[in-house]
Amino acid sequence: MINLFELFHYLESTPSESFESETLEFKNYKDANALFNAKDLSDEICAFANKKGGRIIIGVKDDSDIKNLKYIEQLNGFEIIDLDIAKERLNGRLKPKINITLEYFKFKEKNYLIITIPNITHTIVSTSSGKVYIREGKSSVPAEPYQIQELVTNLQTYDWSSQEINLENPLHILNDKAVQEAKADFCTRRKIQVDTLTNEAFLESIGATRNGILNYSGLLFLGQVLEIEKYLGNYEFRFSWRTNSGQLKINDVWNDCIWNNIKIAKDYFDTCNKVGKITYNEQEYELTPLDPQAFHEAFLNSIVHRDYSIDGMISINHKGDELIISNPGKFYGGVTEENISYHEPRHRNKSLAKLLMAFQLVDRAGMGVLRISLNSLKYGRDFPIWTENLSNIEVKMPAEYIKIPVFILTQKYIDDCSITDLYLINKLCNVGYIDVLEAEKDLKKKYKDPWIEISKSLNRNEMKKYIELKGNNNGIYITTTSVGDIWLDVSKPFRQAANSEKHVNLFLYLKKHRNATNEEVKTLLSFSRASVTFNFLSKLKYVKNVGKSRSSRWSLK
């Protein structure tokens, strides 16, 4: 989240428009009446709520009204008003009311009203006149019909897979062989005698039917191909495998029920994922080019999260050193490329997800993305990458190459590695160090606060043997220890500064307290004089100074 103190310092010399974004807007009103009567404000709140949420800061002028580049004049401020009344008045212009928060921020004796709008995913927010707005870049615009349709299909309360097909005998349109296999598997998992469970009771137990009425998820999971096409659509699958030399070994397109699709895809995957052997320090280890569990999780994710209301196929494309799985649809329920690793799980097709949970094909805790990452990193490979392209979600997983030291260390000597543990070990292998800023940037897509997770790894007893924190004038680095140098094949260890401990202590203090005065730094680092303190700080490339004289503060860049 943006640091307001820093933002307002920048606004003293920079046009406000350069900071506006999909999640930030500036407004200026002369008083409370102007704010309450402003139609554009309700449009902005509506747009933020329907997109990603965001902030509107009241009291900052449009930079086009500023003459002679005196941008400090943008900072106009806003009068103090009753926040409870203001919230009620603003909500009165929305349908439905939403939980916006209002608070004041004071900067250089002027007050600014901060309106924080959440992203609403259970309904569509409109103005009191019934108009729907969405955020497009820096602008709030009326939603087009197709955009409103996208909002509807992305609502967490909408479940395409729960719709019903009212037939006298749903078994007539199901694949009997698939039903019997699935029932036998279900009974084995639940320790039930197969002959004690009727087909009708089985379908009801897994959620394929409700009160005897078949739903879309049941037909998708166990239906006959022609009946799926008749009632739902043609949902094709594709598996292709091309070797590094360009030879096409597999290229098949098919459509079937989900039960059969899982088996078909697994057979193709096993064909191109033969077990190999490596020898390291006179010991032999078995491994495969691709991790079976990572593939299983990614493939099942594509099935349960795809948008079945639009055309397209689920595609598995193994080419050379990567595996790409794509499915029709967009990210759902507030999930994005940036937060997919830590966002709470959101199932677009809730009935289908619940049905797959009965067979432990989908995890109730939403651990699939985590396991895909873990089972890639443990081979010494990069993070899987999720992207949204047009109307498709794609996950790209590295394959084939392996960092042997990482594989051995994490398999034999460091138990139960977290994503951060594995990430750091991978980054330090052969190199010996990584800038903390780079590590935080990489892990931002995995955690809301990457530094907390990095700290856990640095303080974990099993990891302390191999990694530590060091610093110099250029920055703060996570480095290998002398033991880590050996295990991770580091030929040129990080060169430690004589005053490394001072750099680390300063960094940790600023991480905890966000900023520090000259006097606080002097005391922390045990310098004798203020001039010595300033001389030390002025050489550092990882800190910055804001303010002058006694209001001067040092913080991390």
XYZ file of C-alpha atoms in Angstrom:
557
model
C 0.000 0.000 0.000
C 1.242 3.486 -0.866
C 3.052 5.440 1.878
C 0.998 8.617 2.300
C 3.800 10.572 3.967
C 6.108 9.975 0.979
C 3.309 10.539 -1.542
C 2.508 14.000 -0.185
C 6.184 14.954 -0.170
C 6.352 14.057 -3.861
C 3.145 15.990 -4.569
C 4.891 19.186 -3.466
C 6.993 19.048 -6.632
C 5.317 16.574 -8.993
C 2.027 16.713 -10.972
C -0.751 14.806 -9.176
C -1.813 13.135 -12.428
C 1.447 11.167 -12.549
C 0.390 9.296 -9.383
C -3.187 8.513 -10.373
C -3.750 4.886 -11.297
C -6.280 2.083 -11.416
C -6.378 2.200 -7.603
C -5.729 5.885 -6.782
C -7.656 9.072 -7.594
C -7.339 12.700 -6.395
C -10.321 15.025 -5.949
C -10.775 18.595 -4.738
C -13.993 20.110 -3.368
C -14.386 23.508 -1.769
C -16.518 22.227 1.143
C -18.715 19.381 2.450
C -21.769 20.437 0.410
C -19.764 20.309 -2.803
C -18.508 16.839 -1.878
C -21.956 15.474 -1.004
C -23.485 16.842 -4.215
C -20.679 15.690 -6.518
C -22.042 13.159 -9.003
C -18.539 12.265 -10.183
C -17.537 11.083 -6.700
C -20.208 8.366 -6.582
C -19.173 7.341 -10.110
C -15.550 6.982 -8.928
C -16.508 4.949 -5.824
C -18.692 2.664 -7.936
C -15.855 2.123 -10.455
C -13.284 1.272 -7.772
C -15.677 -1.156 -6.066
C -16.319 -3.036 -9.324
C -12.619 -3.306 -10.220
C -9.845 -3.753 -7.642
C -10.857 -1.308 -4.927
C -8.662 1.695 -4.166
C -8.338 5.118 -2.580
C -9.740 8.548 -3.339
C -7.845 11.409 -1.687
C -9.908 14.562 -1.201
C -8.062 17.882 -1.052
C -5.609 17.600 -3.966
C -6.209 19.839 -6.985
C -5.911 18.739 -10.601
C -2.419 19.737 -11.748
C -3.931 21.363 -14.869
C -5.179 24.140 -12.549
C -1.631 24.890 -11.372
C 0.255 27.817 -12.875
C 4.017 28.256 -13.280
C 4.675 24.638 -12.190
C 4.092 25.517 -8.519
C 2.869 22.043 -7.732
C 2.870 22.651 -3.992
C -0.338 24.604 -4.668
C -2.030 21.284 -5.550
C -2.132 20.517 -1.839
C -5.305 22.369 -0.986
C -6.574 20.306 1.957
C -10.162 19.689 2.990
C -12.296 20.801 5.927
C -13.050 18.543 8.897
C -16.495 16.926 8.641
C -18.383 14.231 10.558
C -17.064 10.984 9.052
C -20.090 8.883 10.032
C -22.485 11.326 8.363
C -20.208 11.559 5.320
C -20.091 7.774 4.980
C -23.890 7.555 5.154
C -24.351 10.350 2.599
C -21.880 8.787 0.145
C -23.398 5.328 0.551
C -26.803 6.833 -0.151
C -25.672 7.406 -3.731
C -24.728 3.726 -4.216
C -26.658 0.487 -4.754
C -26.092 -1.454 -2.584
C -24.339 0.274 0.293
C -20.741 -0.882 0.691
C -18.240 -0.735 3.521
C -16.163 2.272 2.536
C -13.852 3.726 5.191
C -13.155 7.413 5.735
C -10.227 8.872 7.650
C -8.171 12.045 7.780
C -4.473 12.376 6.988
C -2.635 15.473 8.153
C 0.286 16.879 6.206
C 1.948 20.190 7.044
C -1.014 21.578 8.961
C -3.568 20.669 6.272
C -6.097 17.833 6.485
C -6.955 15.463 3.657
C -9.913 13.077 3.517
C -8.956 9.534 2.516
C -11.790 7.359 1.179
C -10.852 3.674 0.930
C -13.089 1.515 -1.269
C -13.008 -2.302 -1.095
C -13.249 -4.524 -4.155
C -16.803 -5.946 -4.062
C -17.041 -9.503 -5.416
C -20.470 -10.672 -4.226
C -22.547 -8.163 -6.200
C -22.297 -5.434 -8.832
C -22.194 -1.897 -7.442
C -24.106 0.839 -9.271
C -24.960 4.464 -8.584
C -28.367 5.289 -7.100
C -29.548 6.044 -10.650
C -28.656 2.475 -11.701
C -25.538 3.227 -13.743
C -22.570 0.847 -13.504
C -19.011 2.184 -13.711
C -15.653 0.422 -13.880
C -12.074 1.594 -13.605
C -9.977 1.623 -16.792
C -6.456 2.818 -16.052
C -6.723 6.306 -14.559
C -10.342 6.802 -15.603
C -13.747 5.726 -14.312
C -16.054 4.963 -17.245
C -19.572 3.570 -17.772
C -19.461 -0.213 -18.174
C -20.276 -1.579 -21.624
C -22.807 -4.470 -21.850
C -20.060 -7.066 -22.328
C -18.200 -5.663 -19.304
C -21.326 -5.974 -17.172
C -21.622 -9.592 -18.320
C -18.023 -10.182 -17.236
C -18.815 -8.670 -13.834
C -21.790 -11.005 -13.463
C -19.826 -14.159 -14.328
C -17.058 -13.118 -11.918
C -19.405 -12.719 -8.959
C -18.606 -15.110 -6.122
C -22.307 -15.890 -5.704
C -22.709 -17.000 -9.334
C -22.163 -20.710 -10.026
C -22.592 -21.922 -13.578
C -21.911 -25.539 -12.583
C -24.844 -25.673 -10.124
C -27.511 -25.226 -12.839
C -29.854 -28.183 -13.182
C -31.002 -30.466 -16.005
C -34.415 -31.809 -15.062
C -34.662 -35.338 -16.506
C -36.694 -38.330 -15.346
C -33.639 -40.594 -15.314
C -30.288 -38.744 -15.314
C -28.375 -42.047 -15.479
C -29.433 -42.392 -19.126
C -27.126 -39.533 -20.173
C -24.154 -40.558 -18.019
C -21.207 -42.739 -19.048
C -21.943 -46.005 -17.209
C -18.301 -47.180 -17.210
C -17.137 -43.859 -15.766
C -19.922 -43.974 -13.139
C -18.889 -47.465 -12.005
C -15.191 -46.588 -11.841
C -15.862 -43.365 -9.947
C -18.242 -45.127 -7.544
C -15.660 -47.860 -6.824
C -13.016 -45.192 -6.161
C -15.400 -43.248 -3.913
C -16.316 -46.365 -1.907
C -12.651 -47.277 -1.460
C -11.879 -43.808 -0.117
C -14.863 -43.928 2.262
C -14.388 -47.612 3.143
C -17.868 -48.503 1.890
C -18.918 -51.781 0.276
C -19.626 -50.980 -3.385
C -22.706 -53.222 -3.556
C -24.321 -51.341 -0.647
C -24.374 -48.026 -2.539
C -26.800 -47.542 -5.435
C -25.848 -45.402 -8.411
C -28.531 -42.874 -7.447
C -27.245 -42.634 -3.868
C -23.665 -42.287 -5.128
C -24.567 -39.379 -7.435
C -26.396 -37.668 -4.576
C -23.428 -38.225 -2.213
C -20.891 -36.526 -4.476
C -23.203 -33.643 -5.436
C -23.755 -34.702 -9.053
C -27.487 -34.639 -8.342
C -29.621 -32.800 -5.828
C -32.885 -34.444 -4.867
C -32.417 -36.656 -7.902
C -31.965 -33.766 -10.354
C -28.684 -33.769 -12.316
C -26.631 -30.573 -12.357
C -24.057 -29.285 -14.851
C -21.122 -30.414 -12.691
C -22.451 -33.980 -12.576
C -22.859 -34.121 -16.345
C -19.378 -32.640 -16.894
C -17.812 -35.142 -14.507
C -19.515 -38.360 -15.630
C -21.576 -37.588 -18.741
C -21.574 -39.180 -22.175
C -19.704 -37.074 -24.739
C -22.699 -36.415 -27.009
C -24.920 -35.522 -24.041
C -22.348 -33.040 -22.707
C -22.238 -31.420 -26.161
C -26.059 -31.396 -26.361
C -26.781 -29.812 -22.966
C -23.608 -27.836 -22.196
C -21.188 -27.471 -25.099
C -18.082 -28.930 -26.698
C -15.267 -28.795 -24.140
C -12.122 -30.029 -25.852
C -8.722 -30.943 -24.409
C -5.374 -30.890 -26.161
C -2.035 -32.460 -25.222
C 1.077 -31.777 -27.287
C 4.689 -32.755 -26.653
C 7.533 -31.404 -28.738
C 11.155 -32.311 -27.955
C 14.052 -29.851 -27.802
C 15.000 -30.896 -31.323
C 11.530 -29.932 -32.563
C 10.173 -33.452 -33.010
C 6.407 -33.641 -32.359
C 5.894 -36.758 -30.237
C 2.259 -36.239 -29.129
C -0.457 -34.016 -30.562
C -3.972 -35.101 -29.643
C -7.296 -33.305 -29.280
C -10.243 -35.010 -27.577
C -13.361 -34.386 -25.538
C -14.841 -36.606 -22.847
C -16.188 -36.420 -19.306
C -13.831 -35.063 -16.645
C -13.322 -38.507 -15.068
C -11.927 -39.827 -18.348
C -10.113 -36.608 -19.229
C -8.013 -36.866 -16.071
C -6.941 -40.411 -16.973
C -6.168 -39.534 -20.605
C -4.060 -36.510 -19.661
C -2.192 -38.520 -17.010
C -1.325 -41.249 -19.521
C 0.087 -38.691 -21.950
C 1.988 -36.959 -19.142
C 3.552 -40.239 -17.963
C 4.623 -40.996 -21.547
C 6.752 -37.856 -21.751
C 7.933 -37.912 -18.139
C 10.139 -40.985 -17.834
C 12.181 -41.536 -14.667
C 15.884 -40.774 -14.986
C 18.882 -41.168 -12.675
C 21.629 -38.816 -11.519
C 24.773 -39.504 -9.513
C 26.042 -36.962 -6.984
C 28.854 -37.568 -4.493
C 28.810 -41.255 -5.426
C 25.090 -41.622 -4.588
C 22.378 -42.306 -7.150
C 19.046 -40.474 -7.192
C 15.902 -40.959 -9.288
C 13.971 -38.005 -10.672
C 11.733 -37.023 -13.568
C 11.917 -34.043 -15.980
C 8.543 -32.827 -14.655
C 7.087 -33.099 -11.180
C 3.932 -35.302 -11.267
C 2.239 -33.555 -8.345
C 2.837 -30.090 -9.803
C 1.283 -31.250 -13.108
C -1.675 -32.862 -11.324
C -2.420 -29.696 -9.332
C -2.068 -27.392 -12.343
C -4.239 -29.575 -14.588
C -7.009 -29.929 -11.987
C -6.866 -26.164 -11.389
C -7.497 -25.595 -15.090
C -10.561 -27.887 -14.980
C -12.192 -26.453 -11.885
C -11.441 -22.786 -12.621
C -12.129 -22.615 -16.364
C -15.051 -20.548 -17.579
C -17.473 -23.064 -19.095
C -19.755 -20.302 -20.355
C -17.299 -19.402 -23.157
C -15.744 -21.373 -26.011
C -12.199 -22.723 -25.946
C -10.147 -25.736 -24.916
C -7.894 -26.702 -22.039
C -4.458 -27.046 -23.588
C -1.377 -28.851 -22.224
C 1.720 -27.958 -24.194
C 5.047 -29.572 -23.245
C 7.833 -28.130 -25.340
C 11.482 -28.543 -24.532
C 12.191 -27.137 -21.100
C 8.721 -25.914 -20.108
C 5.147 -27.104 -19.638
C 2.268 -24.693 -20.302
C -1.333 -25.360 -19.265
C -4.019 -22.902 -20.352
C -7.773 -22.742 -19.872
C -10.549 -20.407 -21.045
C -11.598 -17.669 -18.627
C -10.161 -14.853 -16.568
C -9.018 -14.632 -12.965
C -11.963 -14.762 -10.604
C -13.070 -13.451 -7.222
C -10.320 -10.876 -6.717
C -7.481 -13.246 -7.699
C -4.826 -11.698 -9.961
C -1.439 -12.609 -11.422
C 0.127 -10.738 -8.511
C -1.800 -12.255 -5.579
C -2.677 -15.767 -6.763
C -0.227 -17.362 -4.335
C -1.640 -15.796 -1.165
C -5.232 -14.853 -2.044
C -7.905 -16.985 -0.403
C -9.134 -19.654 -2.844
C -12.119 -18.637 -4.977
C -13.973 -21.267 -6.999
C -15.828 -20.018 -10.057
C -17.563 -23.407 -10.374
C -18.435 -24.145 -6.764
C -20.552 -27.254 -7.351
C -17.866 -28.755 -9.587
C -15.176 -27.957 -7.020
C -17.203 -29.584 -4.251
C -17.727 -32.689 -6.398
C -13.982 -32.981 -7.117
C -13.236 -32.561 -3.418
C -15.159 -35.789 -2.773
C -12.365 -37.565 -4.691
C -9.576 -35.430 -3.188
C -8.883 -34.079 -6.653
C -9.265 -30.497 -5.425
C -7.954 -29.306 -2.053
C -10.432 -27.681 0.344
C -7.698 -25.484 1.767
C -6.695 -24.079 -1.613
C -3.148 -25.456 -1.397
C -2.866 -26.277 -5.109
C -0.941 -23.143 -6.122
C 1.419 -23.562 -3.160
C 2.184 -27.178 -4.046
C 2.772 -26.311 -7.715
C 5.404 -23.782 -6.600
C 7.013 -26.037 -4.001
C 7.344 -28.962 -6.358
C 8.986 -26.799 -8.992
C 11.437 -25.055 -6.656
C 12.645 -28.262 -5.017
C 14.190 -29.254 -8.368
C 16.063 -25.978 -8.519
C 13.632 -24.490 -11.034
C 11.988 -21.078 -11.161
C 8.534 -20.179 -9.885
C 5.620 -21.155 -12.111
C 4.243 -18.072 -13.841
C 0.495 -17.341 -14.093
C -0.704 -14.892 -16.730
C -4.036 -13.716 -18.090
C -4.028 -13.395 -21.870
C -7.202 -12.156 -23.546
C -9.754 -14.771 -22.403
C -7.308 -17.394 -21.138
C -5.421 -18.165 -17.951
C -2.003 -19.725 -18.470
C 0.455 -21.341 -16.059
C 4.001 -21.879 -17.296
C 6.188 -24.367 -15.392
C 9.930 -24.878 -16.010
C 10.955 -28.446 -16.828
C 13.929 -30.750 -17.368
C 16.886 -28.754 -16.008
C 17.820 -29.332 -12.382
C 20.182 -27.760 -9.836
C 21.623 -30.840 -8.204
C 22.859 -29.100 -4.988
C 19.369 -27.675 -4.388
C 17.697 -31.027 -5.024
C 20.041 -32.908 -2.660
C 20.021 -30.281 0.093
C 16.242 -29.992 0.206
C 15.623 -33.727 -0.095
C 18.066 -34.909 2.570
C 19.109 -32.120 4.937
C 16.462 -29.390 5.226
C 13.062 -30.846 6.030
C 9.712 -29.282 5.154
C 11.018 -26.313 3.166
C 8.760 -23.309 2.670
C 8.500 -21.494 -0.660
C 10.823 -18.795 0.703
C 13.389 -21.362 1.905
C 13.425 -22.963 -1.542
C 13.500 -19.633 -3.353
C 16.527 -18.401 -1.376
C 18.418 -21.680 -1.761
C 17.786 -21.567 -5.512
C 18.917 -17.966 -5.839
C 22.076 -18.509 -3.783
C 23.119 -21.681 -5.594
C 26.430 -21.066 -7.465
C 26.112 -17.273 -6.906
C 26.274 -16.881 -3.120
C 24.204 -13.738 -2.586
C 21.048 -11.856 -3.528
C 20.009 -8.276 -2.787
C 17.148 -8.175 -0.267
C 15.259 -5.746 -2.513
C 15.409 -8.207 -5.394
C 14.213 -11.038 -3.131
C 11.300 -8.947 -1.855
C 10.309 -7.981 -5.395
C 10.307 -11.626 -6.535
C 8.372 -12.827 -3.483
C 5.801 -10.023 -3.690
C 3.691 -12.245 -5.940
C 3.744 -14.967 -3.316
C 3.184 -13.028 -0.094
C 1.559 -9.783 0.994
C 4.615 -8.980 3.124
C 7.680 -10.745 1.663
C 10.029 -9.475 4.373
C 8.128 -11.373 7.084
C 8.649 -14.606 5.152
C 12.318 -13.823 4.457
C 12.818 -13.176 8.169
C 11.307 -16.550 9.000
C 13.805 -18.261 6.708
C 16.753 -16.278 8.078
C 15.755 -17.146 11.657
C 14.919 -20.800 11.034
C 17.510 -23.028 12.740
C 17.801 -25.408 9.780
C 18.494 -22.484 7.420
C 20.932 -20.531 9.646
C 23.595 -23.091 8.857
C 23.486 -22.118 5.182
C 22.338 -18.466 4.870
C 22.764 -15.138 6.687
C 22.287 -11.365 6.297
C 25.209 -9.068 5.396
C 25.542 -5.478 4.243
C 27.744 -2.771 2.754
C 27.288 0.760 1.415
C 25.547 -0.570 -1.692
C 22.822 -2.558 0.036
C 21.733 -5.447 2.232
C 22.204 -8.982 0.990
C 21.151 -12.498 1.851
C 24.318 -14.557 1.479
C 25.593 -18.057 1.965
C 27.565 -18.926 5.094
C 30.889 -20.741 4.813
C 28.950 -24.028 5.053
C 26.455 -22.791 2.460
C 29.330 -21.934 0.102
C 30.321 -25.590 0.076
C 26.846 -27.118 -0.251
C 25.638 -24.694 -2.924
C 28.829 -24.754 -5.004
C 29.683 -21.063 -4.498
C 33.129 -20.503 -5.954
C 33.289 -16.756 -5.246
C 31.735 -15.962 -1.823
C 30.210 -12.562 -1.024
C 32.796 -10.033 0.135
C 31.742 -8.810 3.560
C 32.337 -5.183 4.646
C 34.142 -4.571 7.929
C 31.096 -2.697 9.261
C 28.554 -5.194 7.875
C 26.915 -5.579 11.267
C 26.113 -1.847 11.420
C 24.438 -2.018 8.010
C 22.354 -5.018 9.061
C 21.329 -3.392 12.369
C 20.291 -0.183 10.606
C 18.344 -2.113 7.981
C 16.469 -4.178 10.582
C 15.670 -1.036 12.614
C 14.245 0.759 9.563
C 12.276 -2.331 8.596
C 10.685 -2.345 12.030
C 10.188 1.399 12.613
C 9.997 2.569 8.955
C 12.092 5.704 9.619
C 14.657 7.142 12.033
C 16.132 10.518 12.982
C 19.861 11.243 12.899
C 19.946 10.987 16.682
C 18.192 7.612 16.684
C 20.696 6.237 14.157
C 23.585 7.672 16.179
C 22.379 5.858 19.297
C 21.569 2.630 17.456
C 24.981 2.321 15.811
C 26.961 3.740 18.766
C 28.545 6.591 16.812
C 30.355 9.228 18.876
C 29.214 12.331 17.015
C 26.372 13.479 14.785
C 28.840 14.329 12.009
C 30.129 10.734 11.986
C 26.521 9.490 11.781
C 25.677 11.757 8.850
C 28.908 10.847 7.054
C 27.999 7.142 7.364
C 24.398 7.613 6.214
C 25.240 9.856 3.268
C 27.265 7.062 1.649
C 24.477 4.496 1.754
C 22.650 3.654 -1.468
C 19.818 1.754 0.236
C 18.431 4.623 2.363
C 16.885 7.996 1.565
C 16.348 11.195 3.484
C 13.081 13.128 3.572
C 12.596 16.485 5.231
C 15.013 19.040 6.593
C 16.641 19.876 9.884
C 14.834 18.367 12.894
C 12.024 16.936 10.744
C 14.588 14.997 8.715
C 13.922 11.254 8.560
C 15.907 8.356 7.121
C 14.062 5.442 5.568
C 14.717 2.533 3.224
C 14.460 3.154 -0.506
